mmCIF file of C-alpha atoms in Angstrom:
data_model
loop_
_atom_site.group_PDB
_atom_site.id
_atom_site.type_symbol
_atom_site.label_atom_id
_atom_site.label_comp_id
_atom_site.label_asym_id
_atom_site.label_seq_id
_atom_site.Cartn_x
_atom_site.Cartn_y
_atom_site.Cartn_z
ATOM 1 C CA THR A 14 0.000 0.000 0.000
ATOM 2 C CA VAL A 15 1.052 3.572 -0.645
ATOM 3 C CA ALA A 16 1.313 5.733 2.477
ATOM 4 C CA MET A 17 -0.705 8.915 2.095
ATOM 5 C CA PRO A 18 0.801 11.927 3.830
ATOM 6 C CA ILE A 19 -1.148 13.317 6.767
ATOM 7 C CA VAL A 20 -1.859 17.021 6.481
ATOM 8 C CA LYS A 21 -2.514 19.323 9.424
ATOM 9 C CA VAL A 22 -4.133 22.768 9.244
ATOM 10 C CA ILE A 23 -3.488 25.681 11.590
ATOM 11 C CA GLU A 24 -5.171 29.063 11.620
ATOM 12 C CA VAL A 25 -2.974 32.155 11.641
ATOM 13 C CA ILE A 26 -3.851 35.850 11.857
ATOM 14 C CA ALA A 27 -1.410 38.376 10.374
ATOM 15 C CA SER A 28 -1.375 42.028 9.390
ATOM 16 C CA SER A 29 0.607 44.458 7.283
ATOM 17 C CA GLU A 30 0.699 48.162 6.545
ATOM 18 C CA LYS A 31 1.772 47.438 2.941
ATOM 19 C CA GLY A 32 -1.106 45.308 1.667
ATOM 20 C CA ILE A 33 -2.915 41.995 1.569
ATOM 21 C CA ASP A 34 -0.060 40.185 -0.244
ATOM 22 C CA ASP A 35 2.380 41.252 2.445
ATOM 23 C CA ALA A 36 -0.004 40.198 5.225
ATOM 24 C CA ILE A 37 -0.272 36.720 3.656
ATOM 25 C CA GLN A 38 3.514 36.505 3.295
ATOM 26 C CA THR A 39 3.888 37.568 6.936
ATOM 27 C CA ALA A 40 1.559 34.745 8.009
ATOM 28 C CA VAL A 41 3.598 32.196 6.031
ATOM 29 C CA THR A 42 6.956 33.603 7.193
ATOM 30 C CA GLU A 43 5.951 33.522 10.859
ATOM 31 C CA ALA A 44 4.424 30.031 10.611
ATOM 32 C CA SER A 45 7.589 28.794 8.842
ATOM 33 C CA LYS A 46 9.616 29.611 11.957
ATOM 34 C CA THR A 47 7.992 26.734 13.836
ATOM 35 C CA VAL A 48 6.270 24.634 11.142
ATOM 36 C CA ARG A 49 7.955 22.575 8.405
ATOM 37 C CA ASN A 50 6.572 21.257 5.100
ATOM 38 C CA ILE A 51 4.039 24.042 4.461
ATOM 39 C CA ASP A 52 2.067 23.180 1.322
ATOM 40 C CA SER A 53 -0.540 25.888 0.987
ATOM 41 C CA VAL A 54 -2.282 28.847 2.526
ATOM 42 C CA PHE A 55 -6.020 29.491 2.285
ATOM 43 C CA VAL A 56 -7.116 33.046 3.026
ATOM 44 C CA LYS A 57 -10.280 32.656 5.060
ATOM 45 C CA ASP A 58 -10.936 36.318 5.780
ATOM 46 C CA ILE A 59 -9.591 39.759 4.884
ATOM 47 C CA LYS A 60 -10.131 43.010 6.712
ATOM 48 C CA ALA A 61 -8.655 46.485 6.725
ATOM 49 C CA HIS A 62 -8.368 48.968 9.552
ATOM 50 C CA VAL A 63 -9.153 52.583 8.689
ATOM 51 C CA LYS A 64 -7.635 55.669 10.304
ATOM 52 C CA ASP A 65 -8.475 59.251 9.314
ATOM 53 C CA GLY A 66 -10.375 58.085 6.231
ATOM 54 C CA LYS A 67 -7.527 55.918 4.888
ATOM 55 C CA VAL A 68 -6.677 52.234 5.175
ATOM 56 C CA SER A 69 -3.940 51.958 7.795
ATOM 57 C CA THR A 70 -3.414 48.177 8.041
ATOM 58 C CA TYR A 71 -4.567 45.061 6.209
ATOM 59 C CA GLY A 72 -5.366 41.910 8.134
ATOM 60 C CA VAL A 73 -5.811 38.306 7.007
ATOM 61 C CA VAL A 74 -7.005 35.132 8.677
ATOM 62 C CA CYS A 75 -5.256 32.218 6.973
ATOM 63 C CA LYS A 76 -5.463 28.462 7.169
ATOM 64 C CA ILE A 77 -1.970 27.046 6.622
ATOM 65 C CA SER A 78 -1.679 23.391 5.552
ATOM 66 C CA PHE A 79 1.459 21.320 6.134
ATOM 67 C CA ARG A 80 2.489 17.689 5.869
ATOM 68 C CA LEU A 81 3.390 15.826 9.037
ATOM 69 C CA ASP A 82 6.708 13.974 9.035
#
């Protein structure tokens, strides 16, 4: 039989002043510090904080999938 890899999913919240792309990259970068074998990231939610009529920070809620060793 062929062993199928087991995949685990964690939820991560990250933010950025630059944009949504950077917030997603921040989530992956931070998760990579403690998690190996990251396969994908699913952006579950996006929000932006507004200050003085302008977007000040972008936030994302991500589900990060990784293979267990």
